[in-house]
Amino acid sequence: GGADGEDNSSIYIENCPAGMSKEMVKEIFGSFGKVTGVKVPHDSVAIVTFASTEDASMAIDALNGQELEGCAAPMTIRFAKTPQRVAKEKVGRSEARDREAKDREVRNQKSKAAKAQYERALLVNAAAQEEGEREPPARIKAYVPRYKLDENGEPIPERVRSDRGGDRGGGGGGGGGFYGSGGGGGG
């Protein structure tokens, strides 16, 4: 099973002799190949990482089911990761990368849209100011981060959206109560 590369070069050992140190584990398993890491999470369990999957496989074949001196039961040795888990992790990593790229793309589109909307608002305000019609509104910056795009990918200005046809006569009456006062004033 060398096809998995370094993704599956760790083995999980149960029923090690009690009180076995990392050095002892490394000494026993080092005879099957280069050991690059040893963990002893708790008594009678060890995880050994080899430089290659082949070495890990040899250690499993040689020692699985063997009873070392001081063992309470024969050792159970298997790959720390099943081939399915290795494959799943690879898929997970690429999915995460794809998701990240997509999120980045969406953020870029949104910030471009917001910037375009902001620049358009500045132009409109500059033109209005030249004609002496009005001062630029202080709230212009508040529109920048909040936008939606229409079917042509153009940002829809916040004012148009939030309006939602408020000129329909008595339609706005009930909503006022939400803010705590003046619920009946709409008609």
mmCIF file of C-alpha atoms in Angstrom:
data_model
loop_
_atom_site.group_PDB
_atom_site.id
_atom_site.type_symbol
_atom_site.label_atom_id
_atom_site.label_comp_id
_atom_site.label_asym_id
_atom_site.label_seq_id
_atom_site.Cartn_x
_atom_site.Cartn_y
_atom_site.Cartn_z
ATOM 1 C CA GLY A 1 0.000 0.000 0.000
ATOM 2 C CA GLY A 2 2.742 2.535 -0.783
ATOM 3 C CA ALA A 3 0.318 4.504 -2.959
ATOM 4 C CA ASP A 4 -0.745 6.680 -0.036
ATOM 5 C CA GLY A 5 2.675 8.323 0.287
ATOM 6 C CA GLU A 6 3.547 9.975 3.585
ATOM 7 C CA ASP A 7 -0.110 10.426 4.464
ATOM 8 C CA ASN A 8 -0.210 6.978 6.032
ATOM 9 C CA SER A 9 3.154 6.315 7.612
ATOM 10 C CA SER A 10 1.942 6.339 11.224
ATOM 11 C CA ILE A 11 0.949 3.230 13.148
ATOM 12 C CA TYR A 12 -1.216 2.912 16.237
ATOM 13 C CA ILE A 13 -0.128 0.368 18.838
ATOM 14 C CA GLU A 14 -2.364 -0.928 21.634
ATOM 15 C CA ASN A 15 -1.295 -3.142 24.561
ATOM 16 C CA CYS A 16 2.314 -1.955 24.741
ATOM 17 C CA PRO A 17 4.164 -3.109 27.860
ATOM 18 C CA ALA A 18 3.118 -0.893 30.799
ATOM 19 C CA GLY A 19 5.364 2.059 31.544
ATOM 20 C CA MET A 20 7.038 1.968 28.149
ATOM 21 C CA SER A 21 8.953 5.176 27.351
ATOM 22 C CA LYS A 22 9.214 6.936 23.990
ATOM 23 C CA GLU A 23 12.852 5.826 23.786
ATOM 24 C CA MET A 24 11.898 2.156 24.245
ATOM 25 C CA VAL A 25 9.176 2.432 21.607
ATOM 26 C CA LYS A 26 11.610 4.078 19.203
ATOM 27 C CA GLU A 27 14.189 1.365 19.862
ATOM 28 C CA ILE A 28 11.733 -1.492 19.170
ATOM 29 C CA PHE A 29 10.210 0.006 16.012
ATOM 30 C CA GLY A 30 13.421 1.612 14.731
ATOM 31 C CA SER A 31 14.546 -1.801 13.486
ATOM 32 C CA PHE A 32 11.861 -1.627 10.750
ATOM 33 C CA GLY A 33 12.911 1.721 9.334
ATOM 34 C CA LYS A 34 13.556 5.358 10.139
ATOM 35 C CA VAL A 35 11.238 6.518 12.934
ATOM 36 C CA THR A 36 10.413 10.224 12.599
ATOM 37 C CA GLY A 37 8.090 10.564 15.590
ATOM 38 C CA VAL A 38 6.825 8.743 18.685
ATOM 39 C CA LYS A 39 3.871 9.637 20.874
ATOM 40 C CA VAL A 40 2.793 7.788 23.998
ATOM 41 C CA PRO A 41 -0.596 9.430 24.716
ATOM 42 C CA HIS A 42 -1.270 7.144 27.681
ATOM 43 C CA ASP A 43 -0.128 3.914 29.221
ATOM 44 C CA SER A 44 -0.049 0.909 26.864
ATOM 45 C CA VAL A 45 -0.787 3.014 23.761
ATOM 46 C CA ALA A 46 1.779 4.426 21.335
ATOM 47 C CA ILE A 47 1.759 6.112 17.928
ATOM 48 C CA VAL A 48 4.869 5.721 15.810
ATOM 49 C CA THR A 49 5.501 7.678 12.617
ATOM 50 C CA PHE A 50 7.915 6.232 10.085
ATOM 51 C CA ALA A 51 9.691 7.997 7.236
ATOM 52 C CA SER A 52 7.786 5.784 4.758
ATOM 53 C CA THR A 53 4.552 3.825 4.515
ATOM 54 C CA GLU A 54 6.515 0.686 3.565
ATOM 55 C CA ASP A 55 8.413 0.737 6.880
ATOM 56 C CA ALA A 56 5.144 1.211 8.759
ATOM 57 C CA SER A 57 3.641 -1.712 6.860
ATOM 58 C CA MET A 58 6.614 -3.963 7.705
ATOM 59 C CA ALA A 59 6.343 -3.119 11.410
ATOM 60 C CA ILE A 60 2.627 -3.978 11.374
ATOM 61 C CA ASP A 61 3.260 -7.310 9.608
ATOM 62 C CA ALA A 62 6.083 -8.249 11.987
ATOM 63 C CA LEU A 63 4.680 -7.166 15.363
ATOM 64 C CA ASN A 64 0.865 -7.201 15.154
ATOM 65 C CA GLY A 65 -0.405 -9.895 17.524
ATOM 66 C CA GLN A 66 3.005 -10.369 19.163
ATOM 67 C CA GLU A 67 3.324 -10.306 22.919
ATOM 68 C CA LEU A 68 6.302 -8.322 24.148
ATOM 69 C CA GLU A 69 7.732 -8.869 27.615
ATOM 70 C CA GLY A 70 5.455 -7.116 30.116
ATOM 71 C CA CYS A 71 2.426 -7.035 27.793
ATOM 72 C CA ALA A 72 -0.944 -7.746 29.368
ATOM 73 C CA ALA A 73 -2.212 -9.012 25.988
ATOM 74 C CA PRO A 74 -0.911 -9.390 22.423
ATOM 75 C CA MET A 75 -0.217 -6.020 20.784
ATOM 76 C CA THR A 76 -2.706 -4.706 18.262
ATOM 77 C CA ILE A 77 -0.940 -2.671 15.604
ATOM 78 C CA ARG A 78 -2.632 -0.952 12.675
ATOM 79 C CA PHE A 79 -2.218 2.128 10.510
ATOM 80 C CA ALA A 80 -3.108 5.208 12.520
ATOM 81 C CA LYS A 81 -5.232 6.385 9.601
ATOM 82 C CA THR A 82 -7.371 4.129 7.474
ATOM 83 C CA PRO A 83 -7.051 4.595 3.689
ATOM 84 C CA GLN A 84 -10.611 5.998 3.697
ATOM 85 C CA ARG A 85 -9.611 8.598 6.284
ATOM 86 C CA VAL A 86 -6.493 9.547 4.318
ATOM 87 C CA ALA A 87 -8.622 10.024 1.187
ATOM 88 C CA LYS A 88 -11.242 11.965 3.153
ATOM 89 C CA GLU A 89 -8.601 14.310 4.581
ATOM 90 C CA LYS A 90 -7.224 14.986 1.101
ATOM 91 C CA VAL A 91 -10.744 15.764 -0.142
ATOM 92 C CA GLY A 92 -11.428 17.886 2.942
ATOM 93 C CA ARG A 93 -8.298 19.935 2.329
ATOM 94 C CA SER A 94 -9.171 20.610 -1.313
ATOM 95 C CA GLU A 95 -12.789 21.431 -0.395
ATOM 96 C CA ALA A 96 -11.561 23.902 2.211
ATOM 97 C CA ARG A 97 -9.254 25.493 -0.388
ATOM 98 C CA ASP A 98 -12.116 25.744 -2.891
ATOM 99 C CA ARG A 99 -14.419 27.257 -0.276
ATOM 100 C CA GLU A 100 -11.731 29.770 0.695
ATOM 101 C CA ALA A 101 -11.179 30.786 -2.943
ATOM 102 C CA LYS A 102 -14.933 31.165 -3.476
ATOM 103 C CA ASP A 103 -15.303 33.292 -0.330
ATOM 104 C CA ARG A 104 -12.400 35.471 -1.461
ATOM 105 C CA GLU A 105 -14.010 35.896 -4.884
ATOM 106 C CA VAL A 106 -17.349 36.885 -3.317
ATOM 107 C CA ARG A 107 -15.628 39.366 -0.983
ATOM 108 C CA ASN A 108 -13.767 40.896 -3.955
ATOM 109 C CA GLN A 109 -16.975 41.222 -5.968
ATOM 110 C CA LYS A 110 -18.789 42.793 -3.043
ATOM 111 C CA SER A 111 -16.026 45.284 -2.335
ATOM 112 C CA LYS A 112 -15.822 46.198 -6.054
ATOM 113 C CA ALA A 113 -19.593 46.716 -6.112
ATOM 114 C CA ALA A 114 -19.496 48.824 -2.956
ATOM 115 C CA LYS A 115 -16.629 50.892 -4.318
ATOM 116 C CA ALA A 116 -18.479 51.474 -7.613
ATOM 117 C CA GLN A 117 -21.615 52.480 -5.710
ATOM 118 C CA TYR A 118 -19.626 54.831 -3.485
ATOM 119 C CA GLU A 119 -17.885 56.447 -6.466
ATOM 120 C CA ARG A 120 -21.231 56.911 -8.251
ATOM 121 C CA ALA A 121 -22.705 58.494 -5.116
ATOM 122 C CA LEU A 122 -19.717 60.856 -4.912
ATOM 123 C CA LEU A 123 -20.220 61.887 -8.548
ATOM 124 C CA VAL A 124 -23.942 62.470 -8.043
ATOM 125 C CA ASN A 125 -23.251 64.533 -4.934
ATOM 126 C CA ALA A 126 -20.469 66.514 -6.619
ATOM 127 C CA ALA A 127 -22.807 67.356 -9.518
ATOM 128 C CA ALA A 128 -25.589 68.366 -7.125
ATOM 129 C CA GLN A 129 -23.170 70.496 -5.116
ATOM 130 C CA GLU A 130 -21.991 72.336 -8.233
ATOM 131 C CA GLU A 131 -25.580 73.201 -9.041
ATOM 132 C CA GLY A 132 -25.883 74.415 -5.452
ATOM 133 C CA GLU A 133 -28.844 72.109 -4.875
ATOM 134 C CA ARG A 134 -27.683 70.446 -1.694
ATOM 135 C CA GLU A 135 -24.858 69.538 0.613
ATOM 136 C CA PRO A 136 -23.462 66.005 0.237
ATOM 137 C CA PRO A 137 -25.252 63.808 2.773
ATOM 138 C CA ALA A 138 -23.193 62.913 5.830
ATOM 139 C CA ARG A 139 -24.434 59.323 5.582
ATOM 140 C CA ILE A 140 -22.852 58.550 2.229
ATOM 141 C CA LYS A 141 -20.222 56.304 3.806
ATOM 142 C CA ALA A 142 -22.891 54.275 5.569
ATOM 143 C CA TYR A 143 -24.045 52.972 2.179
ATOM 144 C CA VAL A 144 -20.676 51.561 1.233
ATOM 145 C CA PRO A 145 -20.508 48.183 2.971
ATOM 146 C CA ARG A 146 -24.169 47.266 2.468
ATOM 147 C CA TYR A 147 -25.278 46.479 -1.064
ATOM 148 C CA LYS A 148 -27.029 43.942 -3.196
ATOM 149 C CA LEU A 149 -26.452 43.397 -6.880
ATOM 150 C CA ASP A 150 -29.172 43.503 -9.519
ATOM 151 C CA GLU A 151 -29.362 41.026 -12.434
ATOM 152 C CA ASN A 152 -26.686 42.978 -14.342
ATOM 153 C CA GLY A 153 -24.266 42.824 -11.422
ATOM 154 C CA GLU A 154 -24.832 46.526 -10.682
ATOM 155 C CA PRO A 155 -25.023 47.544 -7.017
ATOM 156 C CA ILE A 156 -28.554 48.501 -5.974
ATOM 157 C CA PRO A 157 -28.364 51.653 -3.819
ATOM 158 C CA GLU A 158 -29.479 51.099 -0.238
ATOM 159 C CA ARG A 159 -32.065 53.912 -0.451
ATOM 160 C CA VAL A 160 -33.949 52.262 -3.308
ATOM 161 C CA ARG A 161 -34.026 48.900 -1.575
ATOM 162 C CA SER A 162 -34.967 49.950 1.941
ATOM 163 C CA ASP A 163 -37.853 52.057 0.629
ATOM 164 C CA ARG A 164 -39.946 49.011 -0.382
ATOM 165 C CA GLY A 165 -42.842 51.085 -1.706
ATOM 166 C CA GLY A 166 -43.546 53.075 1.427
ATOM 167 C CA ASP A 167 -45.898 55.386 -0.506
ATOM 168 C CA ARG A 168 -48.763 52.897 -0.394
ATOM 169 C CA GLY A 169 -50.861 55.010 1.948
ATOM 170 C CA GLY A 170 -51.770 53.258 5.191
ATOM 171 C CA GLY A 171 -49.407 50.324 4.699
ATOM 172 C CA GLY A 172 -46.755 51.596 7.087
ATOM 173 C CA GLY A 173 -48.975 51.867 10.173
ATOM 174 C CA GLY A 174 -48.522 48.583 12.011
ATOM 175 C CA GLY A 175 -44.759 48.429 11.793
ATOM 176 C CA GLY A 176 -44.158 51.406 14.028
ATOM 177 C CA GLY A 177 -44.975 49.401 17.136
ATOM 178 C CA PHE A 178 -41.823 47.357 16.668
ATOM 179 C CA TYR A 179 -39.736 50.307 17.813
ATOM 180 C CA GLY A 180 -41.741 50.622 20.973
ATOM 181 C CA SER A 181 -43.952 53.608 20.164
ATOM 182 C CA GLY A 182 -46.260 55.091 17.590
ATOM 183 C CA GLY A 183 -47.686 51.873 16.139
ATOM 184 C CA GLY A 184 -50.946 53.360 14.911
ATOM 185 C CA GLY A 185 -49.627 56.459 13.171
ATOM 186 C CA GLY A 186 -49.497 55.100 9.625
ATOM 187 C CA GLY A 187 -52.960 55.861 8.229
#
